[in-house]
Every structure is written in structure tokens, then in C-alpha cells.
Short mmCIF file of C-alpha atoms and ligand atoms in Angstrom, two decimals:
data_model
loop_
_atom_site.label_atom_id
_atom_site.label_comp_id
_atom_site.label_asym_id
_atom_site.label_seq_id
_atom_site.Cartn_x
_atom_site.Cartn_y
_atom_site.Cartn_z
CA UNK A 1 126.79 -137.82 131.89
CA UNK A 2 128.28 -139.14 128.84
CA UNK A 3 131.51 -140.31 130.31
CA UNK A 4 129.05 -142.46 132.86
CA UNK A 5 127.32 -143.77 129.74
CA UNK A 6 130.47 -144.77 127.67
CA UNK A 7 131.48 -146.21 131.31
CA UNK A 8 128.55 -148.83 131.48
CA UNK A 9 128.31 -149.44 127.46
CA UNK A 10 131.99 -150.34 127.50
CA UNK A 11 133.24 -151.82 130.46
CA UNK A 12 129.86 -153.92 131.53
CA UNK A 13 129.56 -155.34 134.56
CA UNK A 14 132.27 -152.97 135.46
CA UNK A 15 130.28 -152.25 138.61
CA UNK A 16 130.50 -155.93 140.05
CA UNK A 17 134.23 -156.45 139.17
CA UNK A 18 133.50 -159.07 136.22
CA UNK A 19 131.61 -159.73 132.94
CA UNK A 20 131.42 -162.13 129.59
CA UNK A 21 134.49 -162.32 127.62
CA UNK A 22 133.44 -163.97 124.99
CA UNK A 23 129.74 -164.98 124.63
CA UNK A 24 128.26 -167.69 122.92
CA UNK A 25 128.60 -168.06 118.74
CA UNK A 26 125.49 -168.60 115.91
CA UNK A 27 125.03 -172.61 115.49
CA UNK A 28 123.83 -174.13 112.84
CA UNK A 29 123.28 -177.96 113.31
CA UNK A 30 121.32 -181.03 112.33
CA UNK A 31 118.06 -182.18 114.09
CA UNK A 32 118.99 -185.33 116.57
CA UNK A 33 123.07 -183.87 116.60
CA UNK A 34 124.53 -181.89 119.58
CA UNK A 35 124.75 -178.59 119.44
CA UNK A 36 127.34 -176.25 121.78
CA UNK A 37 127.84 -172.62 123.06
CA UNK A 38 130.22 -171.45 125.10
CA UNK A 39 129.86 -168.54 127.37
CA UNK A 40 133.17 -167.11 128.94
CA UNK A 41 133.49 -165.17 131.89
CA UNK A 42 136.21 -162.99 133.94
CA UNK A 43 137.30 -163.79 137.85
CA UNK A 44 134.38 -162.91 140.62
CA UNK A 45 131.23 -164.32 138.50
CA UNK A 46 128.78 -165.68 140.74
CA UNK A 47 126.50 -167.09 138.65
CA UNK A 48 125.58 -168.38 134.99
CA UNK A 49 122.06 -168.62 133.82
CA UNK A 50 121.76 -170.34 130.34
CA UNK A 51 118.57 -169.38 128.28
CA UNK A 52 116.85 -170.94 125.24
CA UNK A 53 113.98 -168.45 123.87
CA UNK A 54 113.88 -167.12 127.12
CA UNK A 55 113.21 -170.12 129.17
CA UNK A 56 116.22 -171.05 131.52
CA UNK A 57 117.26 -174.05 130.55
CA UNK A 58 120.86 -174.26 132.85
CA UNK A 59 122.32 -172.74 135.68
CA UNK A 60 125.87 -172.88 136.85
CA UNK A 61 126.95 -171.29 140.55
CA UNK A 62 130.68 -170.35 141.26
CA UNK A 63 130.16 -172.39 144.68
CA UNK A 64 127.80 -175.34 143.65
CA UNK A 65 128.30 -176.37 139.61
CA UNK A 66 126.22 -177.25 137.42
CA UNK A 67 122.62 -177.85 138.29
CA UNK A 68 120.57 -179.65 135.23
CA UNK A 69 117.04 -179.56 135.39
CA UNK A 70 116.53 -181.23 131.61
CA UNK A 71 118.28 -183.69 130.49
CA UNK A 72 118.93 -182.72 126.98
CA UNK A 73 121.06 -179.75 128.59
CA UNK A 74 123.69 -180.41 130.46
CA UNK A 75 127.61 -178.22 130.58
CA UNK A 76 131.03 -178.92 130.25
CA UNK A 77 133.42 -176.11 131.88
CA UNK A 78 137.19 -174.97 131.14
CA UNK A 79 139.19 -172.58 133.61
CA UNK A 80 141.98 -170.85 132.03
CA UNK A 81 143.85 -168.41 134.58
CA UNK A 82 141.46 -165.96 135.26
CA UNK A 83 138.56 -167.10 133.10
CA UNK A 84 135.58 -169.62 133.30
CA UNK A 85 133.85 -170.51 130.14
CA UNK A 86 130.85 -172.79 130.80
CA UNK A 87 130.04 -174.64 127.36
CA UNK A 88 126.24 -175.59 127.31
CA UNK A 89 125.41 -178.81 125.33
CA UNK A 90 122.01 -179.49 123.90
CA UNK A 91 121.90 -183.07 123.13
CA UNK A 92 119.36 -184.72 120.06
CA UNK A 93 118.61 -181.10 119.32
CA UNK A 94 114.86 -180.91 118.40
CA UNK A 95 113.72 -178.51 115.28
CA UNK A 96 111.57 -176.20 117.87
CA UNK A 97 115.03 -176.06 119.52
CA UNK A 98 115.52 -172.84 116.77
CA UNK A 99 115.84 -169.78 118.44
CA UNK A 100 117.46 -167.40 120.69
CA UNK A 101 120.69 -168.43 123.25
CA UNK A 102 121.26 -166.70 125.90
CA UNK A 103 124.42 -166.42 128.38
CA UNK A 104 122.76 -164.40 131.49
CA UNK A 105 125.38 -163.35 134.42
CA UNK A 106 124.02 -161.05 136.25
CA UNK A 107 121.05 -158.49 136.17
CA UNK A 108 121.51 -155.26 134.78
CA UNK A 109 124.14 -156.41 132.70
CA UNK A 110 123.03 -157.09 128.86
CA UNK A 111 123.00 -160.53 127.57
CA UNK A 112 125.13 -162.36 125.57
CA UNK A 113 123.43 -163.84 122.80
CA UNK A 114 123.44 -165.64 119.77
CA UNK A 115 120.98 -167.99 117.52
CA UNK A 116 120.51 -171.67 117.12
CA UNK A 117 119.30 -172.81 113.32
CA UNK A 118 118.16 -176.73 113.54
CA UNK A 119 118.00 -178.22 110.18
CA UNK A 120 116.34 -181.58 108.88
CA UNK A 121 118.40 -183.61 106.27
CA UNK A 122 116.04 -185.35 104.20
CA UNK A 123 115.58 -187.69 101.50
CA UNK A 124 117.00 -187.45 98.04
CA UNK A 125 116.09 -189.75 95.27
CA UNK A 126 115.82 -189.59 91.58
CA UNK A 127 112.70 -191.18 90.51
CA UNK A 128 112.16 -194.20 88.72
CA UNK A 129 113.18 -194.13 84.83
CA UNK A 130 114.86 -195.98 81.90
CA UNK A 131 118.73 -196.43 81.96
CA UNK A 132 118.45 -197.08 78.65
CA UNK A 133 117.88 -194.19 76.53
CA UNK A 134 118.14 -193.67 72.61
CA UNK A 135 120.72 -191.47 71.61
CA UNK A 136 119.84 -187.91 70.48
CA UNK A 137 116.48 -188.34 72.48
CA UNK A 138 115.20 -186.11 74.59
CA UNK A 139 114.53 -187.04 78.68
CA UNK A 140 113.57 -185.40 81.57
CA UNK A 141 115.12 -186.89 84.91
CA UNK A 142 113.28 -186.08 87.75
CA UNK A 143 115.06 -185.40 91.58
CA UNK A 144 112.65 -185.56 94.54
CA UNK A 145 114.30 -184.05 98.27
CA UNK A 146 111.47 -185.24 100.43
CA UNK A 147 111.09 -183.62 104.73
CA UNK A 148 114.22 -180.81 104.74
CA UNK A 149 114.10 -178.04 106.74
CA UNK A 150 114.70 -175.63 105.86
CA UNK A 151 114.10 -176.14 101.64
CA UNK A 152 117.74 -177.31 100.36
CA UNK A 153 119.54 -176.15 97.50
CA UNK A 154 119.17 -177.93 94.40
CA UNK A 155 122.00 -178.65 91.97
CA UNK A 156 122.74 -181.13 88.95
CA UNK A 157 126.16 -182.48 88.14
CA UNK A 158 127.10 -184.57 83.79
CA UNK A 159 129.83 -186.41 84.54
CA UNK A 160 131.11 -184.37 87.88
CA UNK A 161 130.91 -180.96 85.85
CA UNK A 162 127.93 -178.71 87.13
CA UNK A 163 124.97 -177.90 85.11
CA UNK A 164 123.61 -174.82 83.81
CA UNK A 165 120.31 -173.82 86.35
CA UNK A 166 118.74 -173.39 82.49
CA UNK A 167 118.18 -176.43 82.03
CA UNK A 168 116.72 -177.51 85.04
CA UNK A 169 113.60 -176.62 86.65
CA UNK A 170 112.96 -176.53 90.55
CA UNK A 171 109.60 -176.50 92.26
CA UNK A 172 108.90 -175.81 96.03
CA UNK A 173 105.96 -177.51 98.01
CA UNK A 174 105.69 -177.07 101.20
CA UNK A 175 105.38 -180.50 103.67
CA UNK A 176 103.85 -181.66 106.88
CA UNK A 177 105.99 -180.17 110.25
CA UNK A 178 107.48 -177.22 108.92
CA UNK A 179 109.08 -179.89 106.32
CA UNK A 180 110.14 -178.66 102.67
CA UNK A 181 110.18 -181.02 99.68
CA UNK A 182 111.79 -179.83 96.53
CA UNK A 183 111.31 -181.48 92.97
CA UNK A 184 114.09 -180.89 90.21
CA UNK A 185 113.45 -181.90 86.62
CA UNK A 186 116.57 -181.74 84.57
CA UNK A 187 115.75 -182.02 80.53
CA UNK A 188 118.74 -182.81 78.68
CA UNK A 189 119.32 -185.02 74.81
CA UNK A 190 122.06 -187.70 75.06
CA UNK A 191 124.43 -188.48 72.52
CA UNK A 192 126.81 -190.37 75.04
CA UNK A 193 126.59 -192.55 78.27
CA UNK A 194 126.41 -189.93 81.18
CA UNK A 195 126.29 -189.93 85.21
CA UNK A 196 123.97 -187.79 86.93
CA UNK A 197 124.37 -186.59 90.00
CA UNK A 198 121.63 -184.85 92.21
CA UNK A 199 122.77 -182.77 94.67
CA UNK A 200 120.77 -181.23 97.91
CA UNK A 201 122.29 -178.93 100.35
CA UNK A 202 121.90 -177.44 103.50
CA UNK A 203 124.37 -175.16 105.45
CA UNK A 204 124.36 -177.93 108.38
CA UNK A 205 125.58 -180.86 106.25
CA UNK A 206 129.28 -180.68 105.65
CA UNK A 207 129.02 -181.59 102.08
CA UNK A 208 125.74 -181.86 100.22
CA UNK A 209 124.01 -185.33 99.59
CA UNK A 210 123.41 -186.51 96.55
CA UNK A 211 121.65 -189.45 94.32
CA UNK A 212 123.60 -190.83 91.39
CA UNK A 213 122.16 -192.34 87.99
CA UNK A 214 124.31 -193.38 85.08
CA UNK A 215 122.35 -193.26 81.49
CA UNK A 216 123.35 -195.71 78.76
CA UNK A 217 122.46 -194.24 75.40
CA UNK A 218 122.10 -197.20 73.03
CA UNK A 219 122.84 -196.94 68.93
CA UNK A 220 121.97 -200.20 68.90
CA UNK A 221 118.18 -199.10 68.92
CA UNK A 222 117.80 -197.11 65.82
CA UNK A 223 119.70 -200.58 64.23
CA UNK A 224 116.67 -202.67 66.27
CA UNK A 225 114.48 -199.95 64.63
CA UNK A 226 115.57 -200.93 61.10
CA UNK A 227 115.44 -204.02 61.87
CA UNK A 228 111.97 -203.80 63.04
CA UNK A 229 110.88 -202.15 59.89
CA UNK A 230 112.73 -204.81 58.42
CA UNK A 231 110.78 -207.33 59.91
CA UNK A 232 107.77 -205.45 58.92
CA UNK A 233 108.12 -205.36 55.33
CA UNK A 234 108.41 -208.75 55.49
CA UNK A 235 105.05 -209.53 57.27
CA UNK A 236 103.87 -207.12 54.46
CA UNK A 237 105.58 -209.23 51.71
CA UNK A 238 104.20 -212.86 53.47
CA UNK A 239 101.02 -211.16 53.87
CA UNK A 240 100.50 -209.29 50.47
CA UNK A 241 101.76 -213.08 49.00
CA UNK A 242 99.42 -215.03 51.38
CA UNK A 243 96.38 -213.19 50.23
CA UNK A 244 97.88 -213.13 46.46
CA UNK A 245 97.99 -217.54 46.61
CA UNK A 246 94.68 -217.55 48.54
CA UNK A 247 93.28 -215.79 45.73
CA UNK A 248 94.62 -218.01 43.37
CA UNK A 249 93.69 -220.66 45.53
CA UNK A 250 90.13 -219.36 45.48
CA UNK A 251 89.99 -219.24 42.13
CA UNK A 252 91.42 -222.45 41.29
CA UNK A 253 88.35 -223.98 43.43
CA UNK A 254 85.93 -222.08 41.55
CA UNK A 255 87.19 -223.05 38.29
CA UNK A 256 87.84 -226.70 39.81
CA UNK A 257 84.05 -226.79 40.99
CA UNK A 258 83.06 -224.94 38.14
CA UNK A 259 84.41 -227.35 35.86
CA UNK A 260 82.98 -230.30 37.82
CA UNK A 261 79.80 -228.95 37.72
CA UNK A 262 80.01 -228.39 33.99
CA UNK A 263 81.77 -232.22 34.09
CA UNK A 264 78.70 -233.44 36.17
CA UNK A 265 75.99 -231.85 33.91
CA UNK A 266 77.34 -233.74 30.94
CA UNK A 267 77.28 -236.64 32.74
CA UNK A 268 73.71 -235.86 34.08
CA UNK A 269 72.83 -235.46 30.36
CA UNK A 270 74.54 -238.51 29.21
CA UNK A 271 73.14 -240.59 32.05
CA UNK A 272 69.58 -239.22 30.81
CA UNK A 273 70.04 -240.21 27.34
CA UNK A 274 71.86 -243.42 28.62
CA UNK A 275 68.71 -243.77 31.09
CA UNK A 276 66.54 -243.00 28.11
CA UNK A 277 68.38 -245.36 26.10
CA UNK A 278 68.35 -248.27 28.73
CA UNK A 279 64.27 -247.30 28.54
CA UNK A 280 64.08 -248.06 24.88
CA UNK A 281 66.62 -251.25 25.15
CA UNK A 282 64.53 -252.29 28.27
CA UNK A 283 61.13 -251.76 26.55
CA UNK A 284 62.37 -253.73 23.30
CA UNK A 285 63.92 -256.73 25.96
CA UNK A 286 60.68 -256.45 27.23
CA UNK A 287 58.84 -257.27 23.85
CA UNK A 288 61.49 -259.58 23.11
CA UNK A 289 61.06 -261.59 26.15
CA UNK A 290 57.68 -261.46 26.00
CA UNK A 291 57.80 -262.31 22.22
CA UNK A 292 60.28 -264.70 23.58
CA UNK A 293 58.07 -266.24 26.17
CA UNK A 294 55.19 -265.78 23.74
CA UNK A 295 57.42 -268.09 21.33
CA UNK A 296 59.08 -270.32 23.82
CA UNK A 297 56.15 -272.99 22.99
CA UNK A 298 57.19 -272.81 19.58
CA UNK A 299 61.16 -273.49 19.75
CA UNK A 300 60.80 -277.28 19.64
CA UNK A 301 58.67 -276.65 16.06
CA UNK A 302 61.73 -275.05 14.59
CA UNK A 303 62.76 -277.41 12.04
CA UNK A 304 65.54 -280.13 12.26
C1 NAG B 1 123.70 -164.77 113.96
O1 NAG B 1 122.43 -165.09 113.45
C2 NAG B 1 121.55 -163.97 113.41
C3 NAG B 1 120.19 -164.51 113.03
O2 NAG B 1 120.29 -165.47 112.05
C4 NAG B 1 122.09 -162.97 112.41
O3 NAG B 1 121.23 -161.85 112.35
C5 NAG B 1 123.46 -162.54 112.83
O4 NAG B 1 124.02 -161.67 111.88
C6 NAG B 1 124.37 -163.73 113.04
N1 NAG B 1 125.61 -163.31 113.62
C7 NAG B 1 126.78 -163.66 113.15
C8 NAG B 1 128.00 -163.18 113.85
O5 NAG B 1 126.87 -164.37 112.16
C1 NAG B 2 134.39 -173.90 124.00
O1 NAG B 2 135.67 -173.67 124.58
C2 NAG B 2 136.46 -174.84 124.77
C3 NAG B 2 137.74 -174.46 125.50
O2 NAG B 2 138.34 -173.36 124.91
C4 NAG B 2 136.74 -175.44 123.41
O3 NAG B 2 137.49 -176.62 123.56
C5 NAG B 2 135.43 -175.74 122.71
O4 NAG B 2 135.67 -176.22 121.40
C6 NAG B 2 134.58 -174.49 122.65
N1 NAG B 2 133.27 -174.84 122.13
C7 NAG B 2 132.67 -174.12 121.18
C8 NAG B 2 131.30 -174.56 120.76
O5 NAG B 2 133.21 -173.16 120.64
C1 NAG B 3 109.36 -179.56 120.43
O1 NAG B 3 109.13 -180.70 119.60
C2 NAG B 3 109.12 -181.93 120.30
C3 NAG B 3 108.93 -183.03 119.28
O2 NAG B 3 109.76 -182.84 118.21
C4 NAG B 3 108.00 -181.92 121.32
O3 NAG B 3 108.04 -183.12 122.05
C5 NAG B 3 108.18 -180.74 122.26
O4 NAG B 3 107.08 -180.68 123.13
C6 NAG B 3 108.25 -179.46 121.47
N1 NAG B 3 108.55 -178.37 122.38
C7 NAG B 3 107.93 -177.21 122.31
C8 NAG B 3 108.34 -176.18 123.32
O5 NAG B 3 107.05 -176.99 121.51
C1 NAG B 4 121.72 -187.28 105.57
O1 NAG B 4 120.80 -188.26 105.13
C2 NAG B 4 121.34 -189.19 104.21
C3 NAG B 4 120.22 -190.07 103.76
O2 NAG B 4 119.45 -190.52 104.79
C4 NAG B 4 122.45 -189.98 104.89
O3 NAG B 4 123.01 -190.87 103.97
C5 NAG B 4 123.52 -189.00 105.36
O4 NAG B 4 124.52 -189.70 106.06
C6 NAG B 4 122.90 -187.95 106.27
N1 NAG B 4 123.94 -186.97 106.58
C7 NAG B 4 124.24 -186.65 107.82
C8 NAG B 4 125.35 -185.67 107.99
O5 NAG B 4 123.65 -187.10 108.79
C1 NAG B 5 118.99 -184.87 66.73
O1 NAG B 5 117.58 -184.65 66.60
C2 NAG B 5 117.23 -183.40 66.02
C3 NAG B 5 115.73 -183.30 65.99
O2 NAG B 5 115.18 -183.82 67.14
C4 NAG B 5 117.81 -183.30 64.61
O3 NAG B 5 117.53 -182.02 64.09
C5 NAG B 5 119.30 -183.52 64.68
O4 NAG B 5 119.82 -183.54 63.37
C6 NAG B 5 119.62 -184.84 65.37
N1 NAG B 5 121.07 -184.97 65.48
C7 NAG B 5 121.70 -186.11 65.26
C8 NAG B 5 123.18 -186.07 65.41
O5 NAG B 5 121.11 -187.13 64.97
C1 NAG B 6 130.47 -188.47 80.13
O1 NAG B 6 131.37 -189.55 80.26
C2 NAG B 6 131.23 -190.54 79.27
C3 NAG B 6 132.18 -191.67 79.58
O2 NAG B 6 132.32 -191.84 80.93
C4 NAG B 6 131.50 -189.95 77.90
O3 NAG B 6 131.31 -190.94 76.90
C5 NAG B 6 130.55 -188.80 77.66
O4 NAG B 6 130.85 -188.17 76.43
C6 NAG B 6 130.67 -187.79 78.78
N1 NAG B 6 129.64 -186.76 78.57
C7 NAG B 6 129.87 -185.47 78.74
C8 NAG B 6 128.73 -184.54 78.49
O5 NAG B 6 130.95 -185.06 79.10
C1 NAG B 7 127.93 -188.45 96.58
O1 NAG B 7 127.90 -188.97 97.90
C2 NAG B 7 128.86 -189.97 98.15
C3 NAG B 7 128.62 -190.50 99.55
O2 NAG B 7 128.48 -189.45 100.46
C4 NAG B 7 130.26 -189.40 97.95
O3 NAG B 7 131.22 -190.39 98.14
C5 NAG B 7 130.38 -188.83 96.55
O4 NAG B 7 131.61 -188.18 96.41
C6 NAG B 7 129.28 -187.82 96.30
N1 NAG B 7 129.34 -187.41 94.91
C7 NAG B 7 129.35 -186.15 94.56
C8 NAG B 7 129.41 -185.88 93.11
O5 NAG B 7 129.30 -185.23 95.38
#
């Protein structure tokens, strides 16, 4: 009994005179790319049935090829001696593509199997903020990797060196169609022009991508600073003097009008005695004249 069961569990397909050689590997690619499997098999195979989570998606007969049902599946195939490998391609792999792959030759004889891992590269930005920053200030720069699947990794570079994961925070939210966003907020204090670089990475992207920002820390603002204050004091000193000569000003017109009105009064009063005067002078004219027309009968009896 047990030399029939190390029989079958190590010479499959011993029974039929062939079996898979080499069966296909794990694949890890990204959605809309190709991905590839091979499935290799000794002399006398009849048939190859290709599945993808247990739905035949290929089948390959010694006699009669390859017949392709879908289109995204189709086979390329290599003979080598004594061997056939049949290498199934799924073209624009789709993300419900993920799964199970299975090499099927025969009944009764195990599978040969391995798994398919579609991944989404996304977007990667870092969001909108000054380039300009004041030096010894302290900034927050924010990354945003918008639709990856699954969530990438999330890394900062300073000038091409990698940062500490202390100073930066990562949060996880979860998007629409089995989509992961990630949000990175880096907080760091400049005292010298620096590049940032935000990287994102995913095991199906052959290096990860990243979004770039270069930081000018400008000494020339703490000088615009003092010169603001500067310009302050100034407006201060104009304003404090402004108000100073408007007093004055104010008080010269109250003295001026003051003085006028003190100026007019006498006047007043000397026009009322003059007016008062004038009365008198007028009132004595008056009894001159009319002594004077009382006596103008009497001029011609002056004496010659
Ligand atoms: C293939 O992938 C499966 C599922 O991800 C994993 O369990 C297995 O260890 C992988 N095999 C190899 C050889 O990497
Ligand atoms: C499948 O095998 C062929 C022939 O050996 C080789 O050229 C090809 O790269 C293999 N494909 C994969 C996905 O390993
Ligand atoms: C897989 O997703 C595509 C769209 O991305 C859809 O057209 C297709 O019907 C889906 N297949 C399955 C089996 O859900
Ligand atoms: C991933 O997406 C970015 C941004 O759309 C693009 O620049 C890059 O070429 C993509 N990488 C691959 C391997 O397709
Ligand atoms: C930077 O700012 C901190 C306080 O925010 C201060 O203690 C430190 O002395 C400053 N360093 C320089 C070089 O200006
Ligand atoms: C980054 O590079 C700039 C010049 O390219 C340099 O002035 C600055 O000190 C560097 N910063 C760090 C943290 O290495
Ligand atoms: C960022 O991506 C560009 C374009 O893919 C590449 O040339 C550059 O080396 C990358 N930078 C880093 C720091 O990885």
C-alpha cells in the first residue's frame, strides 16, 4: 500500500506515460499589461486545459492546437526534444483577473497551479504649496497616491537620501473599485533649499513612481521682515507727527479765530462809540444846519 501511494504522489501521471514538468509560476503584473504562464509537459500529452478561478479559459489538443474561445487568452507554444510547454497569455489583464491559474492535463492527475496578483498604478502628486518657505520654519508637505490597488508603499526622499518614517505620517482610505488612496504628510523645518521626492510603490512596477518638489528657503524674508517693521515705524513716526502738526494746526486756528473774535469785538465796540459818536456829530450837524438854514436869511445882514 504505501509503495502504491509514494508511486502516484511521485511519479504523477505515471499511469498514462506523461505529466507537467514544470507548471506555471506566481505573476504579479499591472492592470491593462500582459501577463504569462507557462505550463510544460513530457512526450504522449493529449491535452491541455488552461483554467482561471476555475473557469476554462484555453484548451490546447496534441492533434488540433490551440482553440481560443476569448480573446484576451490566447497561447504561444515551444517544443524542446521531448517536451511541450504551452505559454498562456492574458492580454489587458483586468483587476478581477486576480486569482487562481491552473495547468489541467488530464483527470486524476493534480493540477498545476499558481496565482495571478493584478495591480493598479495610480496617481501620485504632492499637493499644492509654497516653494518659498522661510528658513527655520516649520511645513508640512502633503503626498496624495490616488486609485492603487493594492495600497502602495509610501516613502520620502531630502535630497535623494531617505527619510526617517518618524517624521512622516501615512493615512489609509479606502476608494471606489477595490481602489486604495494613501495620504503622506511629511513635517520637516528648513534651513537650506531641499528636493523632495515622494515615492509610491507596488511590487508590479519595476521601480517606484514618484513626485518631485524642490523648496527654496529664503533669508531674504526675515530682512523683508525688518524692513517691514521698518516701514512701520515710520508710518508710526508720519503718523504720531501728522496728528502732533494737526494739533498745532488746530490750535493755531483757535487762537487765530480767537484772536479775531477778540479783534472784531473791539472793533464792534469802537464802531459803537464811533456810531455813537457819528450820532452826536450828526445831531449837532443837524442843529447846525438847521441853525444854518434857520440863519441862511440872515448871511447877507452880516456886515461889510
Ligand atoms: C504564490 O502565491 C501564493 C499566494 O499569493 C503564495 O501562497 C505562494 O507561496 C506563492 N508561491 C511562490 C512560489 O512564491
Ligand atoms: C515560457 O517558456 C519559454 C520557452 O522556454 C520562454 O521563452 C518564456 O520566457 C517562458 N515564459 C514565462 C512566463 O516564463
Ligand atoms: C471584470 O471586470 C471587467 C471590467 O473591469 C468586467 O467587464 C468583467 O465583467 C468582470 N468580470 C467578472 C468575472 O466579474
Ligand atoms: C504609472 O503611472 C505613472 C503616472 O500615470 C506613469 O508615469 C508611469 O509610467 C506608470 N508606470 C507604468 C509602469 O506603467
Ligand atoms: C529655530 O526656531 C526655534 C524655535 O522655533 C529656535 O529655538 C531656534 O533657535 C531657531 N534656530 C535658528 C538657527 O534660528
Ligand atoms: C540639499 O541640497 C541643497 C543644495 O542642493 C543643500 O543646500 C542642502 O543643505 C541639502 N540639504 C540636506 C538636508 O542635505
Ligand atoms: C523619479 O521618476 C523619474 C521618472 O521615472 C526618474 O527619472 C527619477 O530617477 C525618479 N527619482 C527618484 C528619486 O526615484
Amino acid at each position: 500500500c504505501w509503495y502504491i501511494y509514494n508511486l502516484v504522489f511521485f511519479f504523477p501521471g505515471f499511469g498514462f506515460g506523461y505529466s507537467v514538468i514544470n507548471g506555471p509560476a506566481n505573476a504579479t503584473v499591472l492592470a491593462g499589461s500582459e501577463a504569462r504562464f507557462n505550463c510544460t509537459v513530457s512526450q504522449g500529452w493529449q491535452i491541455i486545459i488552461w483554467l482561471l478561478n476555475g473557469n476554462a479559459v484555453l484548451t490546447t489538443t496534441h492533434l488540433g492546437g490551440a482553440v481560443v474561445t476569448i480573446d484576451r487568452f490566447t497561447q504561444q507554444n515551444y517544443t524542446s526534444g521531448e517536451t511541450f510547454t504551452s505559454e498562456l497569455i492574458i492580454h489587458n489583464v483586468q483587476q478581477n483577473d486576480s486569482g487562481k491559474i491552473e495547468c489541467s492535463i488530464q483527470l486524476g492527475i493534480p493540477n498545476s497551479y499558481a496565482f495571478l496578483s493584478v495591480q493598479v498604478n495610480g496617481s501620485l502628486f504632492i499637493k499644492d504649496h509654497n516653494s518659498t518657505v522661510r528658513k527655520n520654519e516649520t511645513i508640512e508637505i502633503v503626498c496624495e497616491a490616488l486609485g492603487w490597488a493594492p495600497a502602495p508603499n509610501m516613502t520620502w526622499m531630502i535630497n535623494n537620501s531617505f527619510v526617517d518614517k518618524s517624521r512622516y505620517v501615512t493615512n489609509h482610505s479606502q476608494g471606489s473599485n477595490d481602489l486604495h488612496n494613501e495620504v503622506s504628510t511629511l513635517t520637516l523645518t528648513l534651513m537650506a533649499n531641499e528636493t523632495l521626492t515622494c515615492l509610491a510603490y507596488i511590487e508590479a512596477l519595476p521601480k517606484p513612481q514618484n513626485a518631485t518638489v524642490t523648496l527654496i528657503v529664503q533669508d531674504s524674508l526675515a530682512e523683508n521682515g525688518n524692513q517691514e517693521d521698518s516701514t512701520r515705524t515710520r508710518t508710526i513716526i508720519l503718523a504720531v507727527t501728522l496728528s502732533i502738526g494737526f494739533l498745532l494746526l488746530i490750535i493755531i486756528i483757535f487762537i487765530i479765530i480767537y484772536c479775531c473774535l477778540k479783534n472784531k469785538e473791539s472793533t464792534y465796540q469802537k464802531e459803537l462809540r464811533k456810531v455813537s459818536t457819528k450820532k452826536t456829530n450828526d445831531g449837532s450837524v443837524k442843529t447846525r444846519r438847521s441853525s444854518g438854514n434857520d440863519n441862511s436869511g440872515y448871511s447877507p445882514e452880516d456886515p461889510v
